[in-house]
Coordinates of C-alpha atoms and ligand atoms in Angstrom, one line a residue:
X1 CA 156.9 41.9 29.6
X2 CA 155.5 39.1 30.6
X3 CA 158.7 36.9 29.9
X4 CA 161.4 38.6 31.8
X5 CA 160.7 36.7 35.1
X6 CA 160.7 33.7 32.1
X7 CA 164.5 34.4 30.7
X8 CA 165.6 34.2 34.4
X9 CA 164.5 31.0 34.8
X10 CA 165.9 29.6 31.5
X11 CA 169.1 28.5 31.1
X12 CA 171.5 28.7 27.9
X13 CA 171.6 25.2 27.3
X14 CA 167.5 25.5 27.6
X15 CA 167.8 26.7 23.8
X16 CA 166.2 29.7 24.6
X17 CA 166.9 30.8 21.0
X18 CA 164.3 28.8 20.4
X19 CA 161.8 30.0 22.5
X20 CA 162.0 33.1 21.6
X21 CA 161.4 32.5 17.6
X22 CA 158.5 30.2 19.2
X23 CA 157.2 34.0 20.9
X24 CA 157.7 35.1 17.4
X25 CA 155.0 32.7 15.6
X26 CA 152.5 34.2 18.7
X27 CA 151.1 35.5 15.8
X28 CA 150.1 31.8 14.2
X29 CA 147.2 30.3 14.5
X30 CA 146.8 26.8 16.2
X31 CA 147.0 24.6 14.0
X32 CA 145.0 21.9 15.7
X33 CA 143.3 19.7 14.1
X34 CA 142.6 23.3 11.6
X35 CA 139.2 23.8 14.1
X36 CA 141.0 26.1 16.9
X37 CA 141.9 29.3 16.1
X38 CA 143.0 30.7 19.5
X39 CA 147.3 32.1 19.0
X40 CA 150.0 29.5 19.3
X41 CA 152.4 30.1 22.1
X42 CA 154.1 27.0 21.1
X43 CA 156.1 25.0 18.1
X44 CA 156.6 21.5 19.3
X45 CA 160.1 21.3 17.5
X46 CA 160.1 18.4 15.8
X47 CA 156.8 18.4 14.3
X48 CA 156.9 21.9 13.7
X49 CA 153.1 21.7 14.8
X50 CA 152.5 25.4 16.7
X51 CA 149.7 25.1 19.6
X52 CA 147.5 27.4 21.7
X53 CA 148.7 27.0 25.3
X54 CA 145.8 24.1 25.8
X55 CA 146.3 22.1 23.1
X56 CA 150.0 22.5 24.3
X57 CA 149.6 21.3 27.2
X58 CA 147.4 18.4 25.9
X59 CA 150.0 17.4 23.3
X60 CA 152.7 16.8 25.8
X61 CA 150.3 14.2 28.0
X62 CA 149.3 13.1 25.6
X63 CA 152.7 12.2 24.0
X64 CA 153.6 10.9 28.0
X65 CA 150.1 9.2 28.2
X66 CA 150.8 6.6 25.4
X67 CA 154.6 5.7 26.4
X68 CA 152.8 5.0 29.4
X69 CA 150.7 2.7 27.5
X70 CA 153.1 1.0 25.0
X71 CA 155.8 -0.1 27.5
X72 CA 153.3 -0.3 29.7
X73 CA 155.5 1.2 33.3
X74 CA 152.2 1.4 35.0
X75 CA 148.4 0.9 35.3
X76 CA 145.5 2.7 37.1
X77 CA 143.8 0.8 39.2
X78 CA 145.5 -2.6 39.4
X79 CA 147.2 -2.1 43.2
X80 CA 150.0 -1.2 41.8
X81 CA 152.1 1.5 43.2
X82 CA 154.3 4.3 42.2
X83 CA 157.4 5.5 43.6
X84 CA 158.6 9.2 42.0
X85 CA 162.3 10.0 42.4
X86 CA 161.7 13.9 43.2
X87 CA 164.3 15.8 42.8
X88 CA 162.6 19.6 43.1
X89 CA 164.3 20.2 39.5
X90 CA 161.5 21.1 36.5
X91 CA 161.3 17.4 35.0
X92 CA 160.3 16.0 38.0
X93 CA 157.8 18.2 39.0
X94 CA 156.6 17.9 35.9
X95 CA 156.1 14.2 35.8
X96 CA 154.3 15.0 39.5
X97 CA 152.0 17.2 37.7
X98 CA 151.5 15.1 34.4
X99 CA 151.1 12.1 36.7
X100 CA 148.4 13.7 38.6
X101 CA 146.8 14.8 35.3
X102 CA 146.5 11.5 33.7
X103 CA 145.8 9.6 37.0
X104 CA 143.9 12.0 39.4
X105 CA 143.1 9.4 42.0
X106 CA 143.2 5.7 40.5
X107 CA 147.3 5.0 41.3
X108 CA 148.9 4.9 44.6
X109 CA 152.0 7.3 44.2
X110 CA 154.1 8.1 46.4
X111 CA 157.4 10.4 46.2
X112 CA 161.2 10.2 47.2
X113 CA 163.9 12.7 47.3
X114 CA 167.6 11.9 47.8
X115 CA 169.1 14.9 50.5
X116 CA 172.7 14.7 49.1
X117 CA 174.0 17.4 51.2
X118 CA 175.0 20.5 48.6
X119 CA 175.7 23.9 50.4
X120 CA 176.5 26.0 47.7
X121 CA 173.6 28.9 46.6
X122 CA 171.3 26.4 49.8
X123 CA 171.2 23.8 46.2
X124 CA 170.1 20.2 48.8
X125 CA 167.6 21.7 51.0
X126 CA 165.7 23.6 48.3
X127 CA 165.4 21.2 46.0
X128 CA 164.5 19.2 48.5
X129 CA 161.2 21.8 50.1
X130 CA 160.0 22.7 46.7
X131 CA 160.1 19.2 46.0
X132 CA 158.3 18.6 49.3
X133 CA 155.6 21.5 48.6
X134 CA 154.8 19.3 45.5
X135 CA 153.9 16.7 46.8
X136 CA 152.2 18.1 50.1
X137 CA 150.0 20.2 46.4
X138 CA 148.9 16.5 45.6
X139 CA 148.7 14.9 48.9
X140 CA 151.3 12.8 47.7
X141 CA 152.8 11.0 50.9
X142 CA 156.4 12.4 50.8
X143 CA 159.6 10.5 52.1
X144 CA 163.3 11.6 52.2
X145 CA 167.0 9.9 52.6
X146 CA 169.8 11.8 53.8
X147 CA 172.8 9.8 52.8
X148 CA 175.1 12.5 55.8
X149 CA 172.4 10.1 58.4
X150 CA 172.6 6.8 56.6
X151 CA 176.6 6.8 54.8
X152 CA 178.0 9.9 57.1
X153 CA 179.1 10.9 53.4
X154 CA 177.6 13.5 51.6
X155 CA 178.3 15.8 48.3
X156 CA 180.3 18.7 49.9
X157 CA 182.5 16.3 51.8
X158 CA 183.8 14.2 48.5
X159 CA 184.7 17.8 47.3
X160 CA 186.3 18.5 49.9
X161 CA 188.2 15.3 49.4
X162 CA 189.0 16.4 45.8
X163 CA 190.7 19.8 47.3
X164 CA 192.5 18.2 49.6
X165 CA 193.9 15.5 46.9
X166 CA 194.5 18.5 44.7
X167 CA 196.3 20.7 47.1
X168 CA 198.2 17.5 49.3
X169 CA 199.5 16.6 45.1
X170 CA 198.2 13.5 45.4
X171 CA 198.0 12.9 42.4
X172 CA 196.9 9.2 42.3
X173 CA 194.0 9.4 44.9
X174 CA 192.9 12.5 42.2
X175 CA 193.3 10.0 39.7
X176 CA 190.6 7.8 40.8
X177 CA 188.2 10.0 42.1
X178 CA 185.5 9.8 39.7
X179 CA 183.9 13.5 40.3
X180 CA 181.3 14.8 42.4
X181 CA 178.6 14.2 40.2
X182 CA 179.8 10.4 39.7
X183 CA 179.0 9.9 43.4
X184 CA 175.7 11.8 43.8
X185 CA 174.4 9.0 41.0
X186 CA 175.5 5.4 42.7
X187 CA 174.0 7.1 46.0
X188 CA 170.2 8.1 44.3
X189 CA 170.5 4.8 42.1
X190 CA 171.8 2.9 45.1
X191 CA 169.0 3.6 47.7
X192 CA 165.7 4.8 45.4
X193 CA 166.8 1.1 44.3
X194 CA 166.5 0.0 48.0
X195 CA 163.8 1.9 49.6
X196 CA 161.4 0.7 46.3
X197 CA 161.9 -2.3 46.9
X198 CA 161.5 -3.0 50.2
X199 CA 158.9 -0.4 50.9
X200 CA 157.2 -3.0 47.6
X201 CA 156.6 -0.7 44.8
X202 CA 156.1 -1.8 42.0
X203 CA 157.4 0.9 39.7
X204 CA 160.8 3.8 39.9
X205 CA 160.0 6.6 38.1
X206 CA 162.2 9.8 37.4
X207 CA 161.9 12.5 35.6
X208 CA 165.0 12.1 32.5
X209 CA 164.2 14.0 29.4
X210 CA 164.9 13.3 26.0
X211 CA 167.3 15.9 25.7
X212 CA 169.4 14.5 28.5
X213 CA 168.7 11.4 27.4
X214 CA 170.8 12.0 23.8
X215 CA 173.5 13.8 25.3
X216 CA 174.0 10.7 27.6
X217 CA 173.4 8.6 24.0
X218 CA 176.4 10.8 22.9
X219 CA 178.8 10.3 24.9
X220 CA 178.1 6.8 26.0
X221 CA 178.6 6.7 21.9
X222 CA 181.8 8.8 21.8
X223 CA 183.5 7.1 24.4
X224 CA 182.4 3.6 23.4
X225 CA 181.1 2.2 26.5
X226 CA 178.8 -0.7 25.8
X227 CA 177.4 -1.7 29.2
X228 CA 175.6 1.9 28.6
X229 CA 174.6 1.4 25.5
X230 CA 173.0 -1.7 25.8
X231 CA 170.7 -0.3 29.3
X232 CA 167.3 -0.3 27.6
X233 CA 165.5 3.2 27.3
X234 CA 162.0 4.4 28.6
X235 CA 161.3 1.1 30.9
X236 CA 164.2 -0.8 32.4
X237 CA 163.8 -4.5 31.8
X238 CA 165.9 -6.2 35.1
X239 CA 166.1 -9.8 35.2
X240 CA 167.0 -9.0 38.4
X241 CA 163.8 -10.1 41.2
X242 CA 165.8 -7.9 43.9
X243 CA 165.0 -4.9 41.1
X244 CA 162.4 -3.0 40.5
X245 CA 161.4 -1.3 37.3
X246 CA 162.6 1.8 36.2
X247 CA 160.1 4.5 33.7
X248 CA 161.3 7.5 32.7
X249 CA 157.9 8.3 31.7
X250 CA 159.3 11.7 29.6
X251 CA 162.0 9.9 27.9
X252 CA 161.1 11.6 24.6
X253 CA 159.9 15.3 25.8
X254 CA 162.7 18.0 25.5
X255 CA 164.2 20.1 27.9
X256 CA 162.7 23.4 25.8
X257 CA 159.4 21.9 26.3
X258 CA 159.3 20.9 29.8
X259 CA 160.5 23.9 30.6
X260 CA 157.8 25.4 28.6
X261 CA 154.8 22.6 29.9
X262 CA 156.5 24.3 33.5
X263 CA 155.8 28.2 32.8
X264 CA 152.6 27.6 31.2
X265 CA 151.2 25.1 34.8
X266 CA 152.5 27.7 37.0
X267 CA 154.9 24.5 38.4
X268 CA 157.1 25.6 40.9
X269 CA 160.6 24.5 40.7
X270 CA 164.6 25.1 41.3
X271 CA 166.1 27.1 38.5
X272 CA 169.4 26.1 39.6
X273 CA 171.8 23.9 38.8
X274 CA 173.3 21.1 40.5
X275 CA 176.9 23.1 41.7
X276 CA 179.0 20.2 40.5
X277 CA 177.6 20.0 37.2
X278 CA 178.2 23.6 36.2
X279 CA 182.1 22.1 35.2
X280 CA 180.3 18.3 33.8
X281 CA 181.9 18.6 30.1
X282 CA 178.8 17.1 29.1
X283 CA 177.6 19.9 29.2
X284 CA 179.0 20.7 25.8
X285 CA 178.3 17.8 24.3
X286 CA 173.7 19.2 25.1
X287 CA 175.0 22.4 23.4
X288 CA 176.5 20.7 20.2
X289 CA 173.7 18.7 20.1
X290 CA 171.1 21.7 20.3
X291 CA 172.9 23.1 17.9
X292 CA 172.1 20.6 15.5
X293 CA 168.9 20.8 15.6
X294 CA 169.3 24.2 14.4
X295 CA 169.3 23.2 10.8
X296 CA 168.8 19.2 11.4
X297 CA 165.1 20.0 13.0
X298 CA 164.1 16.8 14.9
X299 CA 167.0 14.9 14.8
X300 CA 167.5 14.5 18.6
X301 CA 164.3 13.1 18.7
X302 CA 165.3 10.5 15.6
X303 CA 168.2 10.0 16.4
X304 CA 166.9 8.5 20.1
X305 CA 164.4 6.7 18.9
X306 CA 165.8 5.6 16.1
X307 CA 169.1 3.8 19.1
X308 CA 166.5 2.3 21.2
X309 CA 164.4 0.7 18.4
X310 CA 167.9 -0.1 16.2
X311 CA 171.2 -0.2 17.3
X312 CA 170.0 -0.7 21.0
X313 CA 168.5 -4.5 20.8
X314 CA 172.0 -5.7 19.2
X315 CA 174.2 -3.6 21.8
X316 CA 171.8 -5.5 24.5
X317 CA 172.1 -8.6 22.9
X318 CA 176.0 -9.1 22.4
X319 CA 176.8 -7.3 25.2
X320 CA 174.3 -9.7 28.1
X321 CA 174.9 -12.8 26.6
X322 CA 178.7 -12.1 27.8
X323 CA 178.2 -10.8 31.1
X324 CA 175.6 -13.9 31.3
X325 CA 178.1 -16.2 30.3
X326 CA 180.8 -15.1 32.9
X327 CA 179.0 -13.4 36.0
X328 CA 175.6 -15.0 38.1
X329 CA 174.1 -13.0 40.4
X330 CA 174.2 -13.2 44.3
X331 CA 173.3 -10.9 47.1
X332 CA 176.2 -8.6 48.6
X333 CA 177.3 -10.1 51.7
X334 CA 177.3 -6.5 53.2
X335 CA 174.1 -5.3 51.7
X336 CA 171.5 -7.9 51.1
X337 CA 170.9 -5.9 47.4
X338 CA 171.8 -8.3 43.9
X339 CA 175.6 -8.0 43.0
X340 CA 177.7 -9.7 40.3
X341 CA 180.5 -10.0 42.3
X342 CA 180.6 -11.0 46.7
X343 CA 180.1 -7.3 47.9
X344 CA 178.0 -4.6 45.3
X345 CA 180.4 -1.6 43.8
X346 CA 178.0 0.3 46.5
X347 CA 179.7 -0.8 49.1
X348 CA 182.8 -0.8 47.7
X349 CA 182.6 2.6 46.7
X350 CA 181.6 3.7 50.5
X351 CA 184.1 0.9 52.0
X352 CA 187.3 2.8 49.8
X353 CA 185.8 6.3 50.0
X354 CA 186.0 6.1 54.2
X355 CA 189.6 4.3 53.6
X356 CA 190.3 7.1 51.7
X357 CA 188.7 10.3 55.0
X358 CA 191.0 8.4 57.6
X359 CA 194.3 8.5 55.4
X360 CA 193.4 12.4 54.9
X361 CA 192.6 12.5 59.0
X362 CA 195.7 10.0 60.3
X363 CA 198.3 11.9 57.3
X364 CA 197.3 15.3 57.4
X365 CA 195.3 16.0 61.1
X366 CA 192.0 18.1 59.1
X367 CA 188.8 16.7 59.7
X368 CA 187.1 17.7 56.1
X369 CA 183.7 15.7 57.3
X370 CA 181.0 18.5 57.0
X371 CA 178.8 18.0 59.6
X372 CA 175.1 16.9 59.6
X373 CA 172.9 18.7 57.8
X374 CA 170.3 17.0 58.3
X375 CA 166.5 18.8 56.4
X376 CA 163.5 17.8 55.9
X377 CA 163.0 14.7 58.3
X378 CA 159.8 12.6 57.2
Ligands
AMP1 P1 169.8 13.8 37.3 O1 170.0 13.2 36.7 O2 169.7 15.1 38.1 O3 169.2 15.1 36.0 O4 167.8 13.8 37.3 C1 167.4 13.1 36.7 C2 166.0 12.2 37.9 O5 166.1 11.7 38.0 C3 165.0 13.2 38.0 O6 164.1 14.1 37.0 C4 165.0 13.0 38.9 O7 163.7 12.2 39.0 C5 165.6 12.3 39.9 N1 166.6 12.7 40.5 C6 167.2 13.7 40.8 N2 168.3 13.5 41.7 C7 167.4 13.1 43.1 C8 167.2 13.6 44.0 N3 168.5 14.0 44.8 N4 166.2 12.7 45.0 C9 165.8 11.8 44.1 N5 165.3 11.8 43.3 C10 166.3 11.9 42.4
FES2 FE1 174.3 15.4 42.6 FE2 175.6 17.1 40.6 S1 176.9 16.3 43.0 S2 174.1 16.0 40.6
ZN3 ZN1 144.9 25.5 20.4
ZN4 ZN1 176.6 -3.8 49.1

C-alpha cells in the first residue's frame, strides 16, 4: 500500500492513530471555502477542516507566514540575515522548505549544524549529511560546528562518563550528572547563539513545533520551573545586545502536521530520534498530551496559545523584576559571552566536566574520551 513506507517513519508518538483516521477521511471532499472538490487527504486537528493535498500544504504555509509577520520574526528585502539551526530532523527540514517556499529569493539565509558526536545508529553523521544535502538543494550556505574539535568533549564521551559513574558506584557524581540531552542542549544553545552573534545574523530560526512546546510547557509547569515558564513563546525578547533574537516559526504547527507536510512534499529527514532522548521521561508527558487531544480536540493549541497570551506575561514580569533586581549583565571572563556572573554557565560546565574526565583518568586509569570523529567539515 502506498502509505506503508510512511508508517515506518511515523513513530507511535507521532500519533499514527489520528493519521489513520485522516486517511479514512479521504472519502471526503476538501472543504476549502466550499470551492475545491478534490479528495481530502488530511484533517487539521484543531479545526476539523478536511483539506486536499494542495490546500493542506498552503494552510500550513499560511499559518507559518502569519506568525512570522505577526511576531516580526524577520523581514524580506530589509538586508536581514537569517540563520536556520538545521538538525536533519523533520522539523528543521520542513522549516527550511517552508521558508524557501515563502521567501524564495528575497531573504539572506544560512544554516548551522552542531555535530555532537553521537555514534549510535550513526545518528550524528546521518543527521548532518541529510541537513547538508537539503541545504545544498536550496543553495543555502551550510556551516558545521564540531563540539569534539572545539571543546575536546562530545555527547558520547558524556554518556561514557555516566556509565563509569554507575560502574564505579560514584553516587555523588551520578546525582550531579544532568543527563546527556541536557548537556547537548547547552552545547547547541551556546554555539548557535555565539555563531549567530559573531557572524552578524539578525535572527536565528529553530524548528520547535507545537507538540514539543506544549510538552515542555507541561513539564515546566509540573516542575514549577519559573525560569523556564517565564521564557517567551515564538520569539525571544532578549534584552542583551549580545544575543541574536531566536524565532520558532513552527510554534503552532503540530508534529503530526509537520510529518504530513514532509510526506506530501517528499522532504527527506532522519526518522530516528536521538538515542539518548528515547529514555527521556518527558516523552511520557507527550503521550499523555496526545491522549488528552483524542477527546479534547484542539486542547494542545488552545492551552499553549492561552498560556503565552495570559499567564506567561504575568510570570515573566514577576520573574524578570526579581532577577533584574539581583543581577546585572557582564561578559564572561573566559569566553566573552554575556552572563550574570563572572563566568558563564557554559564555561563553568565545561570546566567541571574536564575536571571529571581528569578524575576518571587519575583514579581509574582509563581513558574514556572517544577519538575525534570529524564529519561534514565546512
Ligand atoms: P530538538 O530540541 O532536538 O527537538 O530540536 C529543536 C530544534 O533545535 C531543531 O528543530 C533545530 O532547529 C535545532 N537543533 C536541534 N539539534 C540541532 C543540531 N544538532 N544542530 C543545529 N540545530 C539543531
Ligand atoms: Fe542531543 Fe539527546 S543528546 S538531544
Ligand atoms: Zn482543496
Ligand atoms: Zn563563558
